[in-house]
Amino acid sequence: MSDHNPVEGLHQVRAAIGRAATDYDRDPAGITLVAVSKTFPAEDIEPVLAAGQRVFGENYVQEAKAKWPALRERYPDVELHLIGPLQSNKAKEAVALFDAIHTLDRPSLAEALAKEIAKAGRAPRLLVQVNTGEEPQKGGVMPAEADAFIEECRTRHGLAIEGLMCIPPAEDPPSPHFALLGKIAKRHGLKTLSMGMSADFDEAIQLGATHVRVGSAIFGTRPKA
Ligand SMILES: *Cc1c(COP(=O)(O)O)cnc(C)c1O
């Protein structure tokens, strides 16, 4: 048990986002805080909901399915974002559960999502994940392939792509990665940039983030998986 208070964490993060918006001349309304609640149980999430936070991020379909339907009954206006890797065989569940998916990164997944979206008559907002650090173990399309993949999603699969997401390598300064993501987005007229986590959301806001994904700064240190 930790004595970390998620509501205090939420208020601190919101204040820091507000300061960053002022510092970098951004409209705070253009920056959405995605509270990343992965690994934390409903009893840690509930007070954050009660404090008014409505946009949450989860990494795993199964975990989200176990935790969120009950919370959503009490907070129907919750917006749930999938920020972890998605297997094509979970596309159906993901389309049913999430309002946004940040991790579209390969043709087979684009095809699976297009099929499930057509069947469900419900379309989560879609972001293409770009592996800006070209790390082999990480999800995301390589930067050199991003242009072709975005086009393929649009023309071949008929998917509306809203924006891009990246997770810079832990050991790199994040800003060049955020700048690269912004540059690719601009080429395609994409308005949504999901970038910045607890350690680097300030830099991300400076470079145009519209969605910052913040977990530990709100909920505390995650237990090691
Ligand atoms: C876990 C996670 C986060 C949140 O990370 P923190 O450092 O705890 O803020 C953000 N984005 C993704 C993709 C994650 O997996």
GROMACS .gro file of N, CA, C and O in nm, residues 48-140:
model
  372
   48VAL      N    1  -1.057   0.981  -0.877
   48VAL     CA    2  -1.013   1.068  -0.987
   48VAL      C    3  -1.133   1.103  -1.076
   48VAL      O    4  -1.147   1.215  -1.123
   49LEU      N    5  -1.222   1.007  -1.094
   49LEU     CA    6  -1.349   1.033  -1.164
   49LEU      C    7  -1.432   1.134  -1.085
   49LEU      O    8  -1.486   1.230  -1.141
   50ALA      N    9  -1.441   1.111  -0.955
   50ALA     CA   10  -1.521   1.200  -0.870
   50ALA      C   11  -1.465   1.342  -0.873
   50ALA      O   12  -1.539   1.440  -0.858
   51ALA      N   13  -1.333   1.355  -0.895
   51ALA     CA   14  -1.270   1.488  -0.902
   51ALA      C   15  -1.288   1.552  -1.039
   51ALA      O   16  -1.238   1.662  -1.063
   52GLY      N   17  -1.357   1.482  -1.130
   52GLY     CA   18  -1.394   1.545  -1.257
   52GLY      C   19  -1.316   1.499  -1.378
   52GLY      O   20  -1.349   1.539  -1.490
   53GLN      N   21  -1.213   1.415  -1.360
   53GLN     CA   22  -1.138   1.367  -1.477
   53GLN      C   23  -1.225   1.269  -1.556
   53GLN      O   24  -1.293   1.184  -1.498
   54ARG      N   25  -1.229   1.283  -1.688
   54ARG     CA   26  -1.317   1.197  -1.768
   54ARG      C   27  -1.245   1.118  -1.877
   54ARG      O   28  -1.303   1.026  -1.935
   55VAL      N   29  -1.121   1.154  -1.910
   55VAL     CA   30  -1.050   1.084  -2.017
   55VAL      C   31  -0.942   0.996  -1.956
   55VAL      O   32  -0.856   1.045  -1.881
   56PHE      N   33  -0.949   0.866  -1.985
   56PHE     CA   34  -0.857   0.770  -1.925
   56PHE      C   35  -0.792   0.683  -2.033
   56PHE      O   36  -0.850   0.658  -2.139
   57GLY      N   37  -0.670   0.639  -2.004
   57GLY     CA   38  -0.599   0.551  -2.095
   57GLY      C   39  -0.570   0.418  -2.028
   57GLY      O   40  -0.536   0.411  -1.909
   58GLU      N   41  -0.586   0.312  -2.106
   58GLU     CA   42  -0.552   0.176  -2.058
   58GLU      C   43  -0.465   0.108  -2.164
   58GLU      O   44  -0.477   0.139  -2.282
   59ASN      N   45  -0.382   0.014  -2.120
   59ASN     CA   46  -0.291  -0.054  -2.213
   59ASN      C   47  -0.339  -0.190  -2.260
   59ASN      O   48  -0.291  -0.240  -2.361
   60TYR      N   49  -0.428  -0.252  -2.183
   60TYR     CA   50  -0.465  -0.390  -2.213
   60TYR      C   51  -0.616  -0.402  -2.227
   60TYR      O   52  -0.691  -0.354  -2.141
   61VAL      N   53  -0.660  -0.468  -2.334
   61VAL     CA   54  -0.803  -0.485  -2.359
   61VAL      C   55  -0.868  -0.560  -2.243
   61VAL      O   56  -0.973  -0.518  -2.192
   62GLN      N   57  -0.807  -0.671  -2.201
   62GLN     CA   58  -0.871  -0.752  -2.096
   62GLN      C   59  -0.886  -0.674  -1.966
   62GLN      O   60  -0.990  -0.681  -1.900
   63GLU      N   61  -0.780  -0.604  -1.929
   63GLU     CA   62  -0.785  -0.528  -1.804
   63GLU      C   63  -0.894  -0.419  -1.811
   63GLU      O   64  -0.970  -0.399  -1.716
   64ALA      N   65  -0.901  -0.351  -1.925
   64ALA     CA   66  -1.000  -0.244  -1.940
   64ALA      C   67  -1.142  -0.302  -1.934
   64ALA      O   68  -1.233  -0.243  -1.875
   65LYS      N   69  -1.157  -0.418  -1.995
   65LYS     CA   70  -1.289  -0.484  -1.996
   65LYS      C   71  -1.334  -0.525  -1.857
   65LYS      O   72  -1.452  -0.523  -1.823
   66ALA      N   73  -1.237  -0.560  -1.774
   66ALA     CA   74  -1.269  -0.600  -1.638
   66ALA      C   75  -1.301  -0.479  -1.550
   66ALA      O   76  -1.384  -0.487  -1.459
   67LYS      N   77  -1.235  -0.367  -1.575
   67LYS     CA   78  -1.249  -0.253  -1.483
   67LYS      C   79  -1.356  -0.151  -1.523
   67LYS      O   80  -1.423  -0.095  -1.438
   68TRP      N   81  -1.371  -0.125  -1.655
   68TRP     CA   82  -1.443  -0.005  -1.694
   68TRP      C   83  -1.594  -0.014  -1.709
   68TRP      O   84  -1.664   0.085  -1.685
   69PRO      N   85  -1.650  -0.127  -1.749
   69PRO     CA   86  -1.797  -0.125  -1.763
   69PRO      C   87  -1.870  -0.081  -1.636
   69PRO      O   88  -1.964   0.001  -1.642
   70ALA      N   89  -1.826  -0.127  -1.520
   70ALA     CA   90  -1.892  -0.087  -1.395
   70ALA      C   91  -1.871   0.061  -1.366
   70ALA      O   92  -1.964   0.132  -1.324
   71LEU      N   93  -1.748   0.110  -1.388
   71LEU     CA   94  -1.722   0.252  -1.364
   71LEU      C   95  -1.803   0.340  -1.460
   71LEU      O   96  -1.853   0.447  -1.423
   72ARG      N   97  -1.818   0.290  -1.583
   72ARG     CA   98  -1.891   0.367  -1.683
   72ARG      C   99  -2.039   0.377  -1.653
   72ARG      O  100  -2.105   0.472  -1.695
   73GLU      N  101  -2.091   0.279  -1.583
   73GLU     CA  102  -2.233   0.289  -1.546
   73GLU      C  103  -2.255   0.410  -1.459
   73GLU      O  104  -2.358   0.477  -1.468
   74ARG      N  105  -2.157   0.438  -1.373
   74ARG     CA  106  -2.172   0.554  -1.285
   74ARG      C  107  -2.125   0.684  -1.350
   74ARG      O  108  -2.168   0.792  -1.311
   75TYR      N  109  -2.034   0.671  -1.445
   75TYR     CA  110  -1.981   0.790  -1.515
   75TYR      C  111  -1.993   0.768  -1.666
   75TYR      O  112  -1.896   0.737  -1.734
   76PRO      N  113  -2.114   0.783  -1.720
   76PRO     CA  114  -2.139   0.746  -1.861
   76PRO      C  115  -2.062   0.834  -1.960
   76PRO      O  116  -2.045   0.795  -2.075
   77ASP      N  117  -2.016   0.950  -1.916
   77ASP     CA  118  -1.947   1.039  -2.010
   77ASP      C  119  -1.795   1.016  -2.011
   77ASP      O  120  -1.720   1.097  -2.064
   78VAL      N  121  -1.751   0.905  -1.955
   78VAL     CA  122  -1.609   0.871  -1.960
   78VAL      C  123  -1.566   0.846  -2.104
   78VAL      O  124  -1.641   0.792  -2.184
   79GLU      N  125  -1.443   0.887  -2.134
   79GLU     CA  126  -1.383   0.860  -2.264
   79GLU      C  127  -1.263   0.768  -2.239
   79GLU      O  128  -1.173   0.803  -2.163
   80LEU      N  129  -1.265   0.651  -2.304
   80LEU     CA  130  -1.161   0.552  -2.277
   80LEU      C  131  -1.071   0.537  -2.399
   80LEU      O  132  -1.118   0.513  -2.510
   81HIS      N  133  -0.938   0.550  -2.376
   81HIS     CA  134  -0.840   0.545  -2.485
   81HIS      C  135  -0.751   0.421  -2.469
   81HIS      O  136  -0.697   0.399  -2.360
   82LEU      N  137  -0.734   0.346  -2.576
   82LEU     CA  138  -0.638   0.235  -2.574
   82LEU      C  139  -0.502   0.289  -2.617
   82LEU      O  140  -0.487   0.340  -2.729
   83ILE      N  141  -0.403   0.275  -2.529
   83ILE     CA  142  -0.270   0.329  -2.559
   83ILE      C  143  -0.164   0.219  -2.566
   83ILE      O  144  -0.047   0.247  -2.587
   84GLY      N  145  -0.205   0.093  -2.547
   84GLY     CA  146  -0.111  -0.019  -2.555
   84GLY      C  147  -0.130  -0.093  -2.687
   84GLY      O  148  -0.228  -0.072  -2.759
   85PRO      N  149  -0.033  -0.182  -2.718
   85PRO     CA  150  -0.039  -0.258  -2.843
   85PRO      C  151  -0.168  -0.340  -2.853
   85PRO      O  152  -0.219  -0.390  -2.754
   86LEU      N  153  -0.220  -0.349  -2.976
   86LEU     CA  154  -0.346  -0.420  -2.998
   86LEU      C  155  -0.323  -0.536  -3.095
   86LEU      O  156  -0.272  -0.517  -3.205
   87GLN      N  157  -0.361  -0.655  -3.052
   87GLN     CA  158  -0.356  -0.771  -3.141
   87GLN      C  159  -0.480  -0.768  -3.231
   87GLN      O  160  -0.589  -0.733  -3.185
   88SER      N  161  -0.462  -0.809  -3.355
   88SER     CA  162  -0.575  -0.804  -3.449
   88SER      C  163  -0.694  -0.887  -3.400
   88SER      O  164  -0.809  -0.851  -3.423
   89ASN      N  165  -0.666  -0.997  -3.330
   89ASN     CA  166  -0.778  -1.080  -3.284
   89ASN      C  167  -0.856  -1.019  -3.167
   89ASN      O  168  -0.956  -1.073  -3.124
   90LYS      N  169  -0.808  -0.903  -3.117
   90LYS     CA  170  -0.884  -0.830  -3.014
   90LYS      C  171  -0.948  -0.703  -3.072
   90LYS      O  172  -1.003  -0.621  -2.998
   91ALA      N  173  -0.944  -0.690  -3.205
   91ALA     CA  174  -0.998  -0.567  -3.268
   91ALA      C  175  -1.145  -0.549  -3.235
   91ALA      O  176  -1.191  -0.439  -3.206
   92LYS      N  177  -1.220  -0.658  -3.236
   92LYS     CA  178  -1.363  -0.649  -3.210
   92LYS      C  179  -1.392  -0.595  -3.070
   92LYS      O  180  -1.473  -0.503  -3.053
   93GLU      N  181  -1.324  -0.652  -2.971
   93GLU     CA  182  -1.343  -0.605  -2.834
   93GLU      C  183  -1.298  -0.460  -2.819
   93GLU      O  184  -1.360  -0.381  -2.748
   94ALA      N  185  -1.189  -0.426  -2.886
   94ALA     CA  186  -1.136  -0.290  -2.874
   94ALA      C  187  -1.233  -0.189  -2.935
   94ALA      O  188  -1.255  -0.082  -2.878
   95VAL      N  189  -1.291  -0.224  -3.049
   95VAL     CA  190  -1.387  -0.133  -3.114
   95VAL      C  191  -1.511  -0.114  -3.025
   95VAL      O  192  -1.567  -0.004  -3.017
   96ALA      N  193  -1.551  -0.220  -2.957
   96ALA     CA  194  -1.668  -0.211  -2.870
   96ALA      C  195  -1.643  -0.127  -2.745
   96ALA      O  196  -1.733  -0.060  -2.695
   97LEU      N  197  -1.519  -0.130  -2.695
   97LEU     CA  198  -1.490  -0.074  -2.563
   97LEU      C  199  -1.431   0.067  -2.566
   97LEU      O  200  -1.458   0.148  -2.477
   98PHE      N  201  -1.347   0.095  -2.665
   98PHE     CA  202  -1.268   0.218  -2.660
   98PHE      C  203  -1.326   0.328  -2.749
   98PHE      O  204  -1.383   0.302  -2.855
   99ASP      N  205  -1.305   0.453  -2.704
   99ASP     CA  206  -1.346   0.569  -2.782
   99ASP      C  207  -1.234   0.618  -2.873
   99ASP      O  208  -1.259   0.692  -2.967
  100ALA      N  209  -1.112   0.578  -2.840
  100ALA     CA  210  -0.997   0.614  -2.923
  100ALA      C  211  -0.893   0.503  -2.910
  100ALA      O  212  -0.878   0.443  -2.804
  101ILE      N  213  -0.822   0.478  -3.021
  101ILE     CA  214  -0.715   0.379  -3.023
  101ILE      C  215  -0.590   0.450  -3.075
  101ILE      O  216  -0.591   0.504  -3.186
  102HIS      N  217  -0.484   0.454  -2.993
  102HIS     CA  218  -0.364   0.532  -3.026
  102HIS      C  219  -0.257   0.448  -3.095
  102HIS      O  220  -0.149   0.500  -3.122
  103THR      N  221  -0.281   0.319  -3.116
  103THR     CA  222  -0.172   0.228  -3.149
  103THR      C  223  -0.193   0.152  -3.280
  103THR      O  224  -0.148   0.039  -3.294
  104LEU      N  225  -0.258   0.217  -3.376
  104LEU     CA  226  -0.270   0.155  -3.509
  104LEU      C  227  -0.132   0.163  -3.576
  104LEU      O  228  -0.076   0.272  -3.593
  105ASP      N  229  -0.076   0.049  -3.612
  105ASP     CA  230   0.062   0.051  -3.662
  105ASP      C  231   0.095  -0.053  -3.769
  105ASP      O  232   0.213  -0.074  -3.799
  106ARG      N  233  -0.007  -0.123  -3.823
  106ARG     CA  234   0.028  -0.218  -3.929
  106ARG      C  235  -0.095  -0.251  -4.013
  106ARG      O  236  -0.209  -0.242  -3.965
  107PRO      N  237  -0.071  -0.290  -4.138
  107PRO     CA  238  -0.182  -0.314  -4.231
  107PRO      C  239  -0.281  -0.419  -4.181
  107PRO      O  240  -0.403  -0.401  -4.195
  108SER      N  241  -0.231  -0.527  -4.118
  108SER     CA  242  -0.325  -0.631  -4.073
  108SER      C  243  -0.420  -0.577  -3.967
  108SER      O  244  -0.538  -0.614  -3.962
  109LEU      N  245  -0.370  -0.487  -3.881
  109LEU     CA  246  -0.457  -0.428  -3.779
  109LEU      C  247  -0.554  -0.328  -3.842
  109LEU      O  248  -0.671  -0.322  -3.802
  110ALA      N  249  -0.507  -0.253  -3.939
  110ALA     CA  250  -0.597  -0.159  -4.010
  110ALA      C  251  -0.713  -0.236  -4.072
  110ALA      O  252  -0.829  -0.194  -4.064
  111GLU      N  253  -0.681  -0.347  -4.133
  111GLU     CA  254  -0.783  -0.428  -4.197
  111GLU      C  255  -0.882  -0.484  -4.095
  111GLU      O  256  -1.004  -0.479  -4.114
  112ALA      N  257  -0.829  -0.536  -3.984
  112ALA     CA  258  -0.916  -0.592  -3.879
  112ALA      C  259  -1.006  -0.483  -3.819
  112ALA      O  260  -1.125  -0.505  -3.796
  113LEU      N  261  -0.950  -0.365  -3.795
  113LEU     CA  262  -1.030  -0.257  -3.737
  113LEU      C  263  -1.137  -0.211  -3.836
  113LEU      O  264  -1.252  -0.188  -3.796
  114ALA      N  265  -1.101  -0.197  -3.963
  114ALA     CA  266  -1.199  -0.154  -4.063
  114ALA      C  267  -1.317  -0.250  -4.067
  114ALA      O  268  -1.434  -0.208  -4.073
  115LYS      N  269  -1.288  -0.378  -4.061
  115LYS     CA  270  -1.392  -0.480  -4.066
  115LYS      C  271  -1.483  -0.470  -3.942
  115LYS      O  272  -1.607  -0.472  -3.954
  116GLU      N  273  -1.424  -0.457  -3.825
  116GLU     CA  274  -1.504  -0.453  -3.702
  116GLU      C  275  -1.582  -0.322  -3.689
  116GLU      O  276  -1.692  -0.319  -3.636
  117ILE      N  277  -1.524  -0.213  -3.739
  117ILE     CA  278  -1.594  -0.084  -3.735
  117ILE      C  279  -1.719  -0.091  -3.824
  117ILE      O  280  -1.827  -0.045  -3.786
  118ALA      N  281  -1.704  -0.153  -3.941
  118ALA     CA  282  -1.819  -0.167  -4.031
  118ALA      C  283  -1.927  -0.252  -3.967
  118ALA      O  284  -2.046  -0.220  -3.975
  119LYS      N  285  -1.886  -0.360  -3.901
  119LYS     CA  286  -1.984  -0.451  -3.839
  119LYS      C  287  -2.053  -0.386  -3.721
  119LYS      O  288  -2.174  -0.400  -3.702
  120ALA      N  289  -1.974  -0.316  -3.638
  120ALA     CA  290  -2.028  -0.260  -3.514
  120ALA      C  291  -2.107  -0.132  -3.540
  120ALA      O  292  -2.189  -0.092  -3.457
  121GLY      N  293  -2.080  -0.064  -3.652
  121GLY     CA  294  -2.142   0.066  -3.673
  121GLY      C  295  -2.098   0.166  -3.568
  121GLY      O  296  -2.170   0.259  -3.532
  122ARG      N  297  -1.977   0.148  -3.520
  122ARG     CA  298  -1.923   0.236  -3.414
  122ARG      C  299  -1.774   0.248  -3.443
  122ARG      O  300  -1.707   0.148  -3.464
  123ALA      N  301  -1.724   0.371  -3.447
  123ALA     CA  302  -1.585   0.391  -3.485
  123ALA      C  303  -1.507   0.467  -3.378
  123ALA      O  304  -1.532   0.585  -3.354
  124PRO      N  305  -1.414   0.399  -3.311
  124PRO     CA  306  -1.324   0.473  -3.223
  124PRO      C  307  -1.240   0.568  -3.307
  124PRO      O  308  -1.212   0.542  -3.425
  125ARG      N  309  -1.200   0.680  -3.249
  125ARG     CA  310  -1.104   0.769  -3.317
  125ARG      C  311  -0.970   0.695  -3.327
  125ARG      O  312  -0.932   0.623  -3.235
  126LEU      N  313  -0.901   0.712  -3.439
  126LEU     CA  314  -0.781   0.632  -3.464
  126LEU      C  315  -0.657   0.719  -3.477
  126LEU      O  316  -0.655   0.816  -3.553
  127LEU      N  317  -0.553   0.679  -3.406
  127LEU     CA  318  -0.422   0.743  -3.417
  127LEU      C  319  -0.322   0.639  -3.464
  127LEU      O  320  -0.326   0.523  -3.419
  128VAL      N  321  -0.233   0.679  -3.552
  128VAL     CA  322  -0.126   0.591  -3.598
  128VAL      C  323  -0.005   0.611  -3.506
  128VAL      O  324   0.038   0.725  -3.482
  129GLN      N  325   0.045   0.501  -3.452
  129GLN     CA  326   0.164   0.508  -3.367
  129GLN      C  327   0.289   0.504  -3.455
  129GLN      O  328   0.302   0.417  -3.542
  130VAL      N  329   0.380   0.598  -3.432
  130VAL     CA  330   0.506   0.603  -3.508
  130VAL      C  331   0.620   0.570  -3.413
  130VAL      O  332   0.633   0.627  -3.304
  131ASN      N  333   0.703   0.477  -3.453
  131ASN     CA  334   0.819   0.432  -3.373
  131ASN      C  335   0.935   0.527  -3.405
  131ASN      O  336   1.028   0.492  -3.478
  132THR      N  337   0.927   0.648  -3.347
  132THR     CA  338   1.021   0.755  -3.385
  132THR      C  339   1.165   0.718  -3.353
  132THR      O  340   1.257   0.767  -3.417
  133GLY      N  341   1.186   0.633  -3.252
  133GLY     CA  342   1.322   0.592  -3.216
  133GLY      C  343   1.368   0.467  -3.289
  133GLY      O  344   1.479   0.420  -3.265
  134GLU      N  345   1.283   0.415  -3.377
  134GLU     CA  346   1.313   0.293  -3.454
  134GLU      C  347   1.365   0.181  -3.364
  134GLU      O  348   1.465   0.116  -3.393
  135GLU      N  349   1.296   0.160  -3.253
  135GLU     CA  350   1.334   0.055  -3.158
  135GLU      C  351   1.265  -0.076  -3.198
  135GLU      O  352   1.143  -0.080  -3.210
  136PRO      N  353   1.343  -0.182  -3.214
  136PRO     CA  354   1.285  -0.307  -3.263
  136PRO      C  355   1.177  -0.365  -3.171
  136PRO      O  356   1.081  -0.425  -3.218
  137GLN      N  357   1.191  -0.345  -3.040
  137GLN     CA  358   1.096  -0.407  -2.947
  137GLN      C  359   0.968  -0.324  -2.931
  137GLN      O  360   0.875  -0.367  -2.863
  138LYS      N  361   0.965  -0.207  -2.991
  138LYS     CA  362   0.852  -0.118  -2.968
  138LYS      C  363   0.754  -0.121  -3.085
  138LYS      O  364   0.794  -0.141  -3.199
  139GLY      N  365   0.626  -0.099  -3.055
  139GLY     CA  366   0.525  -0.090  -3.158
  139GLY      C  367   0.540   0.040  -3.236
  139GLY      O  368   0.621   0.127  -3.202
  140GLY      N  369   0.464   0.050  -3.344
  140GLY     CA  370   0.466   0.172  -3.422
  140GLY      C  371   0.527   0.148  -3.559
  140GLY      O  372   0.615   0.064  -3.575
   0.00000   0.00000   0.00000
